[in-house]
Short mmCIF file of C-alpha atoms in Angstrom, two decimals:
data_model
loop_
_atom_site.label_atom_id
_atom_site.label_comp_id
_atom_site.label_asym_id
_atom_site.label_seq_id
_atom_site.Cartn_x
_atom_site.Cartn_y
_atom_site.Cartn_z
CA MET A 1 0.00 0.00 0.00
CA ILE A 2 1.20 3.53 -0.78
CA TRP A 3 -0.09 6.48 1.20
CA THR A 4 0.21 10.04 -0.05
CA PRO A 5 -0.15 12.72 2.64
CA GLN A 6 -2.06 15.92 2.14
CA GLY A 7 0.27 18.88 2.51
CA SER A 8 -0.51 21.80 4.77
CA ARG A 9 -1.86 24.53 2.52
CA THR A 10 -0.92 28.10 3.29
CA PRO A 11 -3.82 30.54 2.78
CA ALA A 12 -3.74 31.99 -0.72
CA ASN A 13 -5.00 35.41 0.36
CA ARG A 14 -2.10 36.37 2.62
CA LEU A 15 -1.43 40.06 1.99
CA ALA A 16 1.84 40.56 3.87
CA PRO A 17 5.01 38.48 4.14
CA ARG A 18 5.39 36.45 7.30
CA ARG A 19 8.63 35.08 8.66
CA TYR A 20 8.62 31.41 9.47
CA SER A 21 10.49 30.17 12.49
CA ARG A 22 12.05 26.99 13.77
CA ARG A 23 8.75 26.34 15.55
CA ASP A 24 6.81 26.68 12.28
CA ALA A 25 9.11 24.20 10.57
CA LEU A 26 8.59 21.66 13.33
CA ARG A 27 4.85 22.27 13.57
CA VAL A 28 4.15 21.72 9.88
CA GLY A 29 5.00 18.05 10.10
CA ALA A 30 2.54 17.25 12.85
CA ALA A 31 -0.14 19.53 11.40
CA GLY A 32 0.23 18.72 7.73
CA ALA A 33 1.76 15.28 7.42
CA GLY A 34 -1.40 13.37 8.25
CA LEU A 35 0.12 11.21 10.97
CA ALA A 36 -3.17 9.43 11.68
CA ALA A 37 -3.44 8.51 8.00
CA LEU A 38 0.11 7.23 8.06
CA ALA A 39 -0.65 5.07 11.08
CA ALA A 40 -3.66 3.60 9.31
CA ALA A 41 -1.66 2.93 6.16
CA CYS A 42 1.23 1.28 7.97
CA GLY A 43 -0.72 -0.69 10.53
CA GLU A 44 -0.15 -0.84 14.26
CA GLY A 45 2.97 0.85 15.54
CA GLY A 46 5.30 -0.48 18.15
CA GLY A 47 7.58 2.41 19.01
CA SER A 48 10.58 3.53 17.01
CA GLY A 49 12.44 0.29 17.61
CA GLY A 50 10.38 -2.50 16.10
CA SER A 51 11.15 -6.17 15.59
CA GLY A 52 12.34 -5.72 12.00
CA GLU A 53 9.99 -8.45 10.68
CA GLU A 54 7.96 -5.77 8.87
CA ILE A 55 9.94 -2.86 7.48
CA ASN A 56 8.14 0.34 6.49
CA ILE A 57 10.23 2.65 4.32
CA SER A 58 9.21 6.09 3.08
CA GLN A 59 10.18 7.77 -0.16
CA GLY A 60 9.09 10.85 -2.05
CA SER A 61 8.36 11.80 -5.65
CA GLY A 62 10.98 12.51 -8.29
CA ILE A 63 14.24 11.13 -9.62
CA SER A 64 15.90 11.90 -6.30
CA TYR A 65 14.43 8.56 -5.23
CA ALA A 66 15.61 6.66 -8.31
CA ALA A 67 17.87 4.38 -6.28
CA LEU A 68 14.95 3.40 -4.04
CA THR A 69 12.69 2.74 -7.03
CA ILE A 70 15.34 0.48 -8.55
CA MET A 71 15.74 -1.38 -5.25
CA GLN A 72 11.98 -1.85 -5.04
CA ALA A 73 11.57 -2.94 -8.66
CA ASN A 74 14.31 -5.57 -8.33
CA GLY A 75 13.31 -6.79 -4.88
CA TRP A 76 16.86 -6.39 -3.60
CA LEU A 77 15.93 -5.78 0.03
CA GLU A 78 13.64 -8.82 0.07
CA LYS A 79 16.53 -10.92 -1.21
CA ASP A 80 18.96 -9.50 1.34
CA LEU A 81 16.48 -9.73 4.21
CA PRO A 82 14.62 -13.02 3.73
CA GLY A 83 11.55 -13.46 5.86
CA ARG A 84 10.96 -9.70 6.14
CA THR A 85 8.03 -7.83 4.64
CA ILE A 86 9.08 -4.57 2.94
CA ASN A 87 6.42 -1.85 2.65
CA TRP A 88 7.19 1.28 0.65
CA LYS A 89 5.28 4.45 1.62
CA LEU A 90 5.02 7.58 -0.52
CA VAL A 91 5.28 10.78 1.55
CA SER A 92 5.70 14.47 0.82
CA GLY A 93 8.67 15.88 2.68
CA GLY A 94 10.96 15.00 5.54
CA ALA A 95 8.52 16.22 8.19
CA ALA A 96 6.16 13.34 7.32
CA THR A 97 9.06 10.89 7.61
CA ARG A 98 10.06 12.39 10.94
CA ASP A 99 6.60 12.01 12.41
CA GLY A 100 6.27 8.47 11.08
CA LEU A 101 9.60 7.40 12.56
CA LEU A 102 8.77 8.87 15.95
CA ALA A 103 5.39 7.13 15.99
CA GLY A 104 6.97 3.81 15.02
CA GLN A 105 4.89 3.70 11.83
CA LEU A 106 8.01 4.06 9.69
CA HIS A 107 11.35 2.39 10.29
CA VAL A 108 13.61 3.94 7.64
CA GLY A 109 12.68 7.02 5.69
CA SER A 110 13.69 9.71 3.27
CA SER A 111 14.34 13.28 4.32
CA GLY A 112 15.85 16.38 2.85
CA VAL A 113 18.76 18.06 4.56
CA GLY A 114 16.61 20.88 5.96
CA PRO A 115 14.00 18.79 7.79
CA TYR A 116 16.68 16.44 9.04
CA LEU A 117 18.76 19.23 10.62
CA ILE A 118 15.64 20.85 12.11
CA GLY A 119 14.72 17.56 13.74
CA TRP A 120 18.26 16.95 14.97
CA ASP A 121 18.35 20.45 16.44
CA ALA A 122 15.09 19.71 18.27
CA GLY A 123 16.61 16.61 19.87
CA ILE A 124 15.14 13.89 17.69
CA PRO A 125 17.41 10.83 18.10
CA TRP A 126 17.87 10.03 14.43
CA LYS A 127 20.87 9.67 12.16
CA ILE A 128 21.64 9.36 8.48
CA VAL A 129 21.82 5.85 7.00
CA SER A 130 22.87 7.00 3.54
CA SER A 131 22.66 9.94 1.22
CA LEU A 132 20.70 9.43 -1.98
CA ASN A 133 22.19 12.10 -4.21
CA ASP A 134 23.52 15.57 -4.87
CA MET A 135 21.18 17.65 -7.06
CA PRO A 136 20.78 21.28 -8.15
CA LEU A 137 17.39 22.64 -7.12
CA TRP A 138 15.70 25.42 -9.10
CA LEU A 139 13.17 28.12 -8.42
CA VAL A 140 11.10 28.29 -11.60
CA ALA A 141 8.43 30.76 -12.72
CA LYS A 142 6.26 31.06 -15.82
CA ASP A 143 4.82 34.57 -15.46
CA PRO A 144 6.89 36.86 -17.78
CA ARG A 145 6.64 39.55 -15.10
CA LEU A 146 8.93 37.54 -12.80
CA ARG A 147 12.59 37.86 -13.75
CA GLY A 148 14.12 37.99 -10.27
CA LEU A 149 13.12 37.93 -6.62
CA ARG A 150 12.56 41.71 -6.58
CA ASP A 151 9.62 41.21 -8.92
CA PHE A 152 7.61 39.15 -6.41
CA GLU A 153 4.65 40.83 -4.73
CA PRO A 154 3.32 39.67 -1.34
CA THR A 155 0.45 37.88 -3.06
CA ASP A 156 2.70 35.89 -5.43
CA LYS A 157 2.63 32.33 -4.13
CA ILE A 158 5.80 30.24 -4.21
CA ALA A 159 5.37 26.49 -3.76
CA ALA A 160 7.76 24.49 -1.60
CA VAL A 161 7.20 21.19 0.17
CA SER A 162 7.05 22.94 3.56
CA PRO A 163 8.73 25.58 5.71
CA GLY A 164 12.11 24.15 6.63
CA SER A 165 12.38 22.10 3.45
CA ILE A 166 15.69 22.40 1.65
CA GLN A 167 13.91 24.38 -1.08
CA SER A 168 12.67 26.96 1.42
CA VAL A 169 16.20 27.23 2.82
CA MET A 170 17.51 27.87 -0.70
CA LEU A 171 14.87 30.55 -1.20
CA GLN A 172 16.04 32.23 2.01
CA LYS A 173 19.64 32.19 0.83
CA ALA A 174 18.66 33.73 -2.50
CA ALA A 175 16.47 36.32 -0.74
CA ARG A 176 19.35 37.40 1.44
CA GLN A 177 21.59 37.77 -1.61
CA GLN A 178 19.09 39.57 -3.83
CA LEU A 179 16.87 41.39 -1.32
CA GLY A 180 19.08 41.78 1.74
CA ASP A 181 16.63 39.86 3.95
CA ALA A 182 16.59 36.08 4.13
CA HIS A 183 12.99 36.11 5.34
CA ALA A 184 11.62 38.56 2.77
CA LEU A 185 9.68 35.86 0.90
CA ASP A 186 8.78 33.54 3.79
CA GLY A 187 5.21 34.76 3.62
CA ASN A 188 4.94 33.81 -0.04
CA ILE A 189 5.59 30.12 0.59
CA VAL A 190 2.71 27.67 0.24
CA ALA A 191 3.19 24.01 1.16
CA MET A 192 2.69 21.79 -1.86
CA ALA A 193 4.02 18.43 -3.03
CA HIS A 194 6.26 18.64 -6.10
CA PRO A 195 3.84 17.02 -8.59
CA ASP A 196 1.02 19.30 -7.40
CA ALA A 197 3.29 22.34 -7.60
CA LEU A 198 4.17 21.59 -11.22
CA GLN A 199 0.50 21.37 -12.16
CA ALA A 200 -0.33 24.55 -10.26
CA LEU A 201 2.55 26.44 -11.88
CA VAL A 202 1.68 25.39 -15.41
CA GLY A 203 -1.98 26.15 -14.70
CA GLY A 204 -1.20 29.65 -13.43
CA GLN A 205 -2.45 29.00 -9.88
CA ILE A 206 0.90 29.91 -8.31
CA ALA A 207 3.60 32.35 -9.32
CA ALA A 208 6.61 30.09 -8.85
CA ALA A 209 7.74 26.72 -7.55
CA TYR A 210 10.95 25.83 -5.77
CA THR A 211 11.04 22.19 -6.69
CA SER A 212 13.42 19.41 -7.75
CA PRO A 213 14.29 17.14 -10.69
CA PRO A 214 12.49 16.11 -12.82
CA PHE A 215 9.71 18.59 -12.01
CA GLN A 216 11.91 21.63 -12.52
CA PHE A 217 12.99 20.27 -15.90
CA GLN A 218 9.38 19.56 -16.87
CA ALA A 219 8.39 23.07 -15.82
CA VAL A 220 11.04 24.57 -18.12
CA GLU A 221 9.91 22.26 -20.91
CA GLN A 222 6.43 23.78 -20.48
CA GLY A 223 7.52 27.39 -20.66
CA ALA A 224 8.88 28.24 -17.20
CA ARG A 225 12.22 29.94 -16.53
CA LYS A 226 14.88 29.20 -13.96
CA LEU A 227 15.24 32.10 -11.50
CA VAL A 228 17.46 30.51 -8.85
CA ASP A 229 19.87 27.57 -8.96
CA SER A 230 20.90 26.16 -5.58
CA TYR A 231 24.36 25.19 -6.85
CA GLU A 232 25.01 28.87 -7.50
CA LEU A 233 24.13 29.57 -3.85
CA PHE A 234 26.00 26.80 -2.04
CA GLY A 235 27.94 24.86 -4.64
CA PRO A 236 27.19 21.14 -5.05
CA HIS A 237 25.23 19.81 -2.08
CA GLY A 238 23.26 16.82 -0.90
CA PHE A 239 19.53 16.77 -1.47
CA ASN A 240 17.77 13.73 0.02
CA MET A 241 18.97 10.97 2.30
CA MET A 242 17.71 7.99 4.27
CA VAL A 243 17.37 8.27 8.04
CA ALA A 244 16.39 6.09 10.99
CA THR A 245 16.16 6.43 14.74
CA GLN A 246 19.12 5.25 16.79
CA GLU A 247 16.84 2.86 18.68
CA TYR A 248 15.71 1.15 15.50
CA ALA A 249 19.27 0.94 14.15
CA GLU A 250 20.54 -0.62 17.37
CA GLN A 251 17.87 -3.33 17.20
CA ASN A 252 18.00 -3.85 13.42
CA GLY A 253 21.54 -3.31 12.27
CA ASP A 254 21.12 -5.76 9.40
CA VAL A 255 18.29 -3.65 7.99
CA ILE A 256 20.34 -0.45 8.16
CA GLU A 257 23.30 -2.12 6.46
CA ALA A 258 21.10 -3.66 3.76
CA VAL A 259 19.47 -0.31 2.97
CA HIS A 260 22.86 1.38 2.60
CA ARG A 261 24.36 -1.49 0.62
CA ASN A 262 21.52 -1.55 -1.89
CA ILE A 263 21.43 2.24 -2.30
CA ALA A 264 25.12 1.96 -3.20
CA ARG A 265 24.31 -0.86 -5.63
CA ALA A 266 21.51 1.10 -7.29
CA SER A 267 23.67 4.26 -7.44
CA ASP A 268 26.39 2.27 -9.22
CA LEU A 269 23.82 1.04 -11.74
CA ILE A 270 22.61 4.59 -12.41
CA ARG A 271 26.15 5.89 -12.89
CA ASN A 272 27.47 3.00 -14.97
CA SER A 273 24.35 1.94 -16.89
CA PRO A 274 22.00 4.93 -16.99
CA GLY A 275 20.07 3.47 -19.90
CA GLU A 276 19.24 0.33 -17.93
CA ALA A 277 18.31 2.39 -14.88
CA ALA A 278 16.10 4.64 -17.02
CA GLN A 279 14.27 1.62 -18.41
CA ILE A 280 13.52 0.38 -14.88
CA LEU A 281 12.24 3.79 -13.81
CA SER A 282 10.04 4.18 -16.87
CA GLU A 283 8.51 0.74 -16.41
CA ALA A 284 7.95 1.40 -12.69
CA GLU A 285 5.53 4.22 -13.51
CA GLY A 286 3.85 2.60 -16.48
CA GLY A 287 5.79 4.37 -19.21
CA LYS A 288 4.49 7.85 -18.38
CA VAL A 289 8.03 9.11 -18.96
CA SER A 290 10.07 7.48 -21.72
CA PRO A 291 13.35 5.70 -20.94
CA ALA A 292 15.17 8.19 -23.16
CA ARG A 293 13.82 11.14 -21.21
CA TYR A 294 14.63 9.45 -17.89
CA GLU A 295 18.18 8.85 -19.03
CA GLU A 296 18.45 12.55 -19.90
CA TYR A 297 17.28 13.47 -16.40
CA LEU A 298 19.58 10.98 -14.65
CA THR A 299 22.65 12.25 -16.48
CA PHE A 300 21.90 15.98 -16.17
CA ASP A 301 25.02 17.97 -15.33
CA GLY A 302 25.46 18.28 -11.56
CA ILE A 303 23.30 15.32 -10.57
CA GLU A 304 25.24 12.64 -8.73
CA PHE A 305 23.82 9.52 -7.14
CA THR A 306 25.92 8.82 -4.09
CA THR A 307 25.66 7.43 -0.57
CA THR A 308 27.94 10.17 0.77
CA PRO A 309 26.38 13.20 2.54
CA HIS A 310 27.72 16.48 1.15
CA ALA A 311 27.50 20.07 2.47
CA LEU A 312 25.57 19.19 5.63
CA LEU A 313 27.67 21.57 7.68
CA LYS A 314 27.51 24.38 5.11
CA LEU A 315 23.74 24.20 4.84
CA GLY A 316 23.37 23.88 8.60
CA ALA A 317 25.52 26.94 9.22
CA PHE A 318 23.25 29.06 7.03
CA MET A 319 20.12 27.69 8.68
CA LYS A 320 21.56 28.71 12.05
CA GLU A 321 22.42 32.19 10.76
CA VAL A 322 18.82 32.84 9.74
CA GLY A 323 17.24 31.29 12.83
CA VAL A 324 15.79 28.10 11.37
CA VAL A 325 17.90 26.02 13.79
CA LYS A 326 19.65 26.91 17.03
CA LYS A 327 22.59 24.54 16.75
CA THR A 328 24.38 22.48 14.12
CA PRO A 329 26.65 19.43 14.29
CA ALA A 330 30.31 20.08 15.04
CA ASP A 331 31.26 17.32 12.61
CA TRP A 332 29.12 15.71 9.90
CA ARG A 333 30.14 12.31 11.28
CA ASP A 334 28.21 13.12 14.47
CA VAL A 335 24.90 12.68 12.63
CA VAL A 336 25.53 9.57 10.53
CA PHE A 337 25.57 5.86 11.22
CA ASP A 338 28.69 3.78 10.68
CA THR A 339 27.36 2.91 7.20
CA VAL A 340 28.76 6.17 5.80
CA LYS A 341 31.10 7.43 8.53
CA GLN A 342 34.22 6.44 6.60
CA GLU A 343 33.10 8.13 3.36
CA ASP A 344 34.33 11.53 2.23
CA GLY A 345 31.43 13.60 3.43
CA SER A 346 31.10 17.20 4.52
#
């Protein structure tokens, strides 16, 4: 079973920008992630530890999760963990993963850098099992009036997964550079899953979307323009990763190792045989996107599928500067499991 949460919608008629805080970023998960729905979809919870016999894993939408889709399509985890039942859950954003892990309804889950660091700052006992990739993230707009951030009015809605998402952090960085105030556009943000944001942008319901591959590429293909590129703000950086609570990892080390090992295996396939990987991804969604187009997305300049976390400290330092978190890790190794501790992260 796959459950898709309903995102928390920000009122469309807001007339003045509003700064979002660390508290807002934490609240949006509990308010908008649909935790009760997640519990119903995953079955009875048993705390964040769990026996490991049934393994609930969350993932999001987009090619950022290509390695997970390949793992699922090939049944690699089932082969590595015989006797276990693997359930894949579709969620929108790291806040939904966080809430699911804490409730024991998820065991391993995907999260962006922003939600992960917000949770870590708040004392959530979770760590990183593996990165999934490095990817440039774009703010895209279709309205010809919008050529830069100075052109946005208070009523121009900008879609992001949620306050505290890595996209909202990137928007804050760009706002500080272009407008002199990192929080100048906080009040423009509306919470929206990436597929919904693409439809709303193309349909003229929102002014812009800060999204991710392939949705940003598809937006440009349908007439949008790139206004901000996250690599121009921070350089290459990690996007999504897999996380778990320390309690679960201590009780289910074989699961944690198998997840990391198979992400590495899938990442190798994407890098070395992108055509084969693209075929798997296309078939997994019924051919809605052709293998040729998927291969183009997977090999886009700047996209790297890797298990190594990159730029955690750099992104965290900025989030602390603008008040999204109060503290950051002293060393990136402090927030990862042994699965990636020996890799060349940052």
